[in-house]
């Protein structure tokens, strides 16, 4: 189901299954729309996509073409990317003020939630400083990526086939973007539970819980810059921080399963809210960080 230049679309309580492409795609110019409380399963490509990756998306000629003010919440996204394993559960391209909240994303060959695009090439001045300049246009204005919220999602059992990805993956500059309150469990391969890749900048990664992953954080190159990574919890001590001007503070490595009460509350609050709990099948092994309700 594809929408372009759409306003005020609401998709609620639908089932998207046995599809050969993406389940829902809010493309160029989609604004003020909501994808809430739906089931996505057995889909060849991405479950939900908001925003694209072309010039019309990152530097539109007309502000009406900006993808902005859309919400993706309380959806169950499982076993998608069935044929196209390099696609993801929820993909957010070049968008302004997209909210992705309280979704349950699991059993995937690759990344759970991906936000941003371009590896920094289309950011202001980006291609002029890229190693081996690719001959792409050099922009002196920011892209439309800003003020996105990726929060309170439960992501587990991902990266089952491919490698260069993670629980939550980001690219390029996104001023005002916050990635917080997410619970990530069982990233089978890949580079990290939290993975801001090349050009990621001006983002806050806070109050996330990450367990049973190859690395809880993967910041691998200096082109990743000006991030705040704070108040996260993990049981995996391994991480990488080769970025530039990265603020790291109050991140906790948990030992012997003794999760602090704050981490338990973050995990318990993640995923589907009570009014949408019926979307989960009995066989969905949604993990509980603190079964005792600490």
XYZ file of C-alpha atoms in Angstrom:
294
model
C 0.000 0.000 0.000
C 1.718 3.174 -1.235
C 0.766 6.805 -0.535
C 2.263 9.925 -2.157
C 1.457 13.523 -1.250
C -1.154 12.147 1.145
C -2.551 14.061 4.104
C -4.178 12.764 7.238
C -4.269 9.080 6.307
C -5.080 6.705 9.197
C -4.352 2.990 8.951
C -5.629 1.215 12.073
C -6.226 -2.405 12.997
C -5.355 -3.864 9.598
C -3.441 -7.010 8.727
C -0.740 -6.887 6.040
C 0.508 -10.328 5.054
C 1.627 -12.458 2.079
C 2.782 -9.363 0.158
C 5.519 -9.129 -2.462
C 6.862 -5.654 -1.635
C 6.627 -3.348 1.400
C 3.542 -3.524 3.568
C 2.907 0.247 3.902
C 4.909 3.023 2.247
C 4.291 6.709 3.027
C 6.254 8.320 0.208
C 7.090 11.850 -0.934
C 4.845 14.549 0.494
C 3.044 12.313 2.990
C 2.147 14.390 6.031
C 0.131 14.053 9.218
C -0.659 10.369 8.755
C -0.835 7.516 11.254
C -0.052 3.797 11.034
C -1.352 2.426 14.329
C -2.197 -0.993 15.704
C -1.591 -3.114 12.592
C -0.097 -6.575 12.043
C 2.688 -7.076 9.493
C 3.925 -10.594 8.729
C 5.209 -12.668 5.801
C 6.125 -9.695 3.624
C 8.867 -9.886 1.002
C 10.408 -6.510 1.828
C 10.139 -3.830 4.537
C 7.144 -3.909 6.840
C 6.611 -0.133 7.149
C 8.442 2.625 5.254
C 8.106 6.359 5.848
C 9.996 8.715 3.526
C 12.310 7.979 0.635
C 15.974 8.380 -0.263
C 15.967 10.529 -3.426
C 16.682 14.242 -3.941
C 12.969 15.020 -3.788
C 13.080 13.611 -0.266
C 16.311 15.102 1.118
C 16.242 18.471 -0.719
C 12.745 18.964 -2.133
C 12.064 21.938 -4.369
C 8.649 22.456 -2.784
C 8.071 22.236 1.007
C 4.848 20.373 0.310
C 7.023 17.441 -0.742
C 8.551 17.061 2.736
C 7.551 13.875 4.544
C 6.668 15.106 8.018
C 4.515 14.749 11.130
C 3.736 11.064 10.637
C 3.298 8.464 13.395
C 3.998 4.721 13.418
C 2.910 3.205 16.716
C 1.708 0.011 18.363
C 2.305 -2.171 15.319
C 3.433 -5.788 15.368
C 6.105 -6.276 12.700
C 7.354 -9.857 12.506
C 8.922 -12.109 9.909
C 9.122 -9.500 7.159
C 12.038 -9.077 4.694
C 11.345 -12.685 3.762
C 12.716 -12.547 0.191
C 14.691 -9.272 0.339
C 16.764 -9.947 3.435
C 18.561 -6.586 3.260
C 15.368 -4.692 4.059
C 14.192 -3.932 7.592
C 11.227 -4.064 9.911
C 10.540 -0.305 9.966
C 12.442 2.068 7.668
C 12.437 5.865 8.100
C 14.124 7.699 5.222
C 14.459 11.477 4.904
C 11.699 12.772 7.173
C 10.874 15.537 9.613
C 9.201 14.798 12.929
C 8.388 11.139 12.413
C 7.397 9.305 15.596
C 8.031 5.553 15.803
C 6.789 4.412 19.200
C 5.653 1.287 21.063
C 6.091 -1.101 18.161
C 6.976 -4.775 18.538
C 9.577 -5.707 15.903
C 11.053 -9.206 15.815
C 12.198 -12.319 13.969
C 14.028 -10.564 11.125
C 17.013 -11.393 8.920
C 18.440 -7.885 9.248
C 17.914 -4.619 11.160
C 14.869 -3.929 13.307
C 14.377 -0.145 12.875
C 16.444 2.048 10.538
C 16.275 5.864 10.521
C 18.017 8.233 8.109
C 19.912 7.702 4.866
C 22.846 8.892 2.800
C 25.946 8.158 4.916
C 26.313 11.936 5.319
C 26.847 12.485 1.583
C 23.832 14.753 1.151
C 24.245 16.720 4.359
C 25.513 20.278 4.028
C 29.019 19.988 2.569
C 28.911 16.227 2.928
C 30.198 15.011 -0.427
C 32.980 17.611 -0.498
C 34.657 15.934 2.475
C 33.833 12.307 1.672
C 36.919 10.131 1.036
C 37.275 9.645 -2.697
C 34.634 12.274 -3.543
C 31.951 10.505 -5.528
C 31.095 13.386 -7.861
C 27.655 13.844 -6.307
C 26.111 17.291 -5.793
C 27.375 19.223 -2.781
C 24.594 20.842 -0.746
C 24.999 23.868 1.491
C 21.661 23.404 3.265
C 20.558 20.596 5.615
C 18.411 17.692 4.537
C 14.853 17.223 5.757
C 16.009 14.689 8.395
C 15.339 16.177 11.793
C 13.315 15.900 14.996
C 12.482 12.214 14.603
C 11.503 10.162 17.648
C 12.325 6.436 17.880
C 11.080 5.525 21.339
C 9.685 2.769 23.521
C 9.956 0.043 20.887
C 10.667 -3.610 21.660
C 13.069 -5.174 19.151
C 14.280 -8.745 19.460
C 15.522 -11.759 17.572
C 16.965 -9.732 14.673
C 20.084 -9.922 12.467
C 19.453 -13.631 11.912
C 20.938 -13.709 8.381
C 22.985 -10.601 7.480
C 25.727 -8.763 9.316
C 26.181 -4.994 8.829
C 23.201 -3.822 10.858
C 21.747 -3.840 14.347
C 18.731 -3.424 16.549
C 18.383 0.281 15.722
C 20.473 1.694 12.866
C 20.900 5.360 11.864
C 22.595 7.353 9.120
C 23.487 11.019 8.532
C 22.753 14.244 10.374
C 19.375 14.400 12.099
C 19.211 17.422 14.421
C 16.781 17.008 17.276
C 16.356 13.273 16.739
C 15.977 11.162 19.892
C 16.316 7.403 20.185
C 15.148 6.525 23.673
C 13.300 4.035 25.845
C 13.815 1.116 23.470
C 14.403 -2.467 24.594
C 16.634 -4.533 22.301
C 17.210 -8.222 22.949
C 18.970 -10.933 20.948
C 20.819 -9.328 18.063
C 22.250 -12.519 16.600
C 24.988 -11.020 14.433
C 25.857 -7.592 13.124
C 27.746 -4.766 14.705
C 25.595 -3.562 17.554
C 22.357 -3.171 19.385
C 22.639 0.596 18.866
C 24.355 1.400 15.565
C 24.732 4.997 14.361
C 26.559 4.538 11.072
C 28.460 6.966 8.832
C 27.568 10.632 9.036
C 25.238 10.148 12.020
C 25.182 13.445 13.885
C 23.161 15.634 16.260
C 21.199 12.735 17.744
C 20.536 11.623 21.324
C 20.639 7.915 22.215
C 19.347 7.690 25.771
C 17.558 5.390 28.234
C 17.741 2.283 26.051
C 18.119 -1.283 27.345
C 20.272 -3.627 25.271
C 20.980 -7.265 26.080
C 22.534 -10.299 24.421
C 24.167 -8.478 21.511
C 27.645 -8.593 19.870
C 28.263 -4.992 20.995
C 25.841 -2.705 22.760
C 27.080 0.344 20.788
C 28.893 0.566 17.460
C 30.396 3.970 16.611
C 33.157 2.896 14.280
C 34.453 5.950 12.387
C 35.165 9.674 12.912
C 32.461 10.701 10.415
C 29.983 9.869 13.190
C 29.936 12.986 15.312
C 28.154 15.157 17.856
C 26.051 12.435 19.460
C 24.880 12.112 23.047
C 24.879 8.523 24.339
C 23.647 8.555 27.930
C 21.780 6.590 30.597
C 21.664 3.330 28.647
C 21.767 -0.161 30.201
C 23.341 -3.335 28.853
C 24.695 -6.708 29.896
C 27.312 -6.613 27.116
C 30.452 -4.637 28.008
C 31.869 -4.588 24.479
C 31.348 -1.410 22.470
C 33.138 0.859 20.000
C 33.494 4.630 20.104
C 35.709 5.966 17.323
C 33.465 8.966 16.663
C 34.108 12.686 16.934
C 32.727 14.767 19.800
C 30.675 11.929 21.275
C 29.248 12.628 24.731
C 29.171 9.393 26.758
C 27.745 9.508 30.263
C 25.995 7.358 32.862
C 25.849 4.204 30.760
C 25.599 1.063 32.918
C 26.969 -2.402 32.267
C 24.942 -4.908 34.281
C 26.503 -8.054 35.708
C 24.882 -11.321 36.814
C 21.461 -10.270 35.554
C 21.065 -7.656 38.285
C 19.224 -5.052 36.242
C 18.514 -1.746 37.995
C 14.863 -0.871 38.592
C 15.099 1.883 35.985
C 16.135 -0.616 33.308
C 13.275 -2.924 34.299
C 10.791 -0.089 33.924
C 12.134 0.885 30.489
C 11.831 -2.697 29.246
C 8.361 -3.163 30.740
C 7.156 0.053 29.109
C 8.484 -0.920 25.663
C 6.522 -2.564 22.906
C 2.781 -2.653 22.446
C 0.688 -0.684 24.885
C -2.083 -2.586 26.743
C -4.869 -1.654 24.305
C -2.927 -3.401 21.526
C -1.625 -6.456 23.388
C -4.090 -8.650 21.467
C -1.934 -8.215 18.345
C 0.622 -10.622 19.791
C 0.122 -14.304 19.068
C 0.608 -16.862 21.852
C 3.731 -18.080 20.066
C 5.367 -14.630 20.056
C 8.178 -14.985 22.554
C 8.223 -11.395 23.711
C 11.040 -11.257 26.275
C 10.654 -9.857 29.767
C 13.778 -8.330 31.220
C 12.617 -8.584 34.831
C 9.849 -11.216 35.074
C 9.406 -10.554 38.757
C 8.231 -7.022 37.913
C 11.129 -5.282 39.639
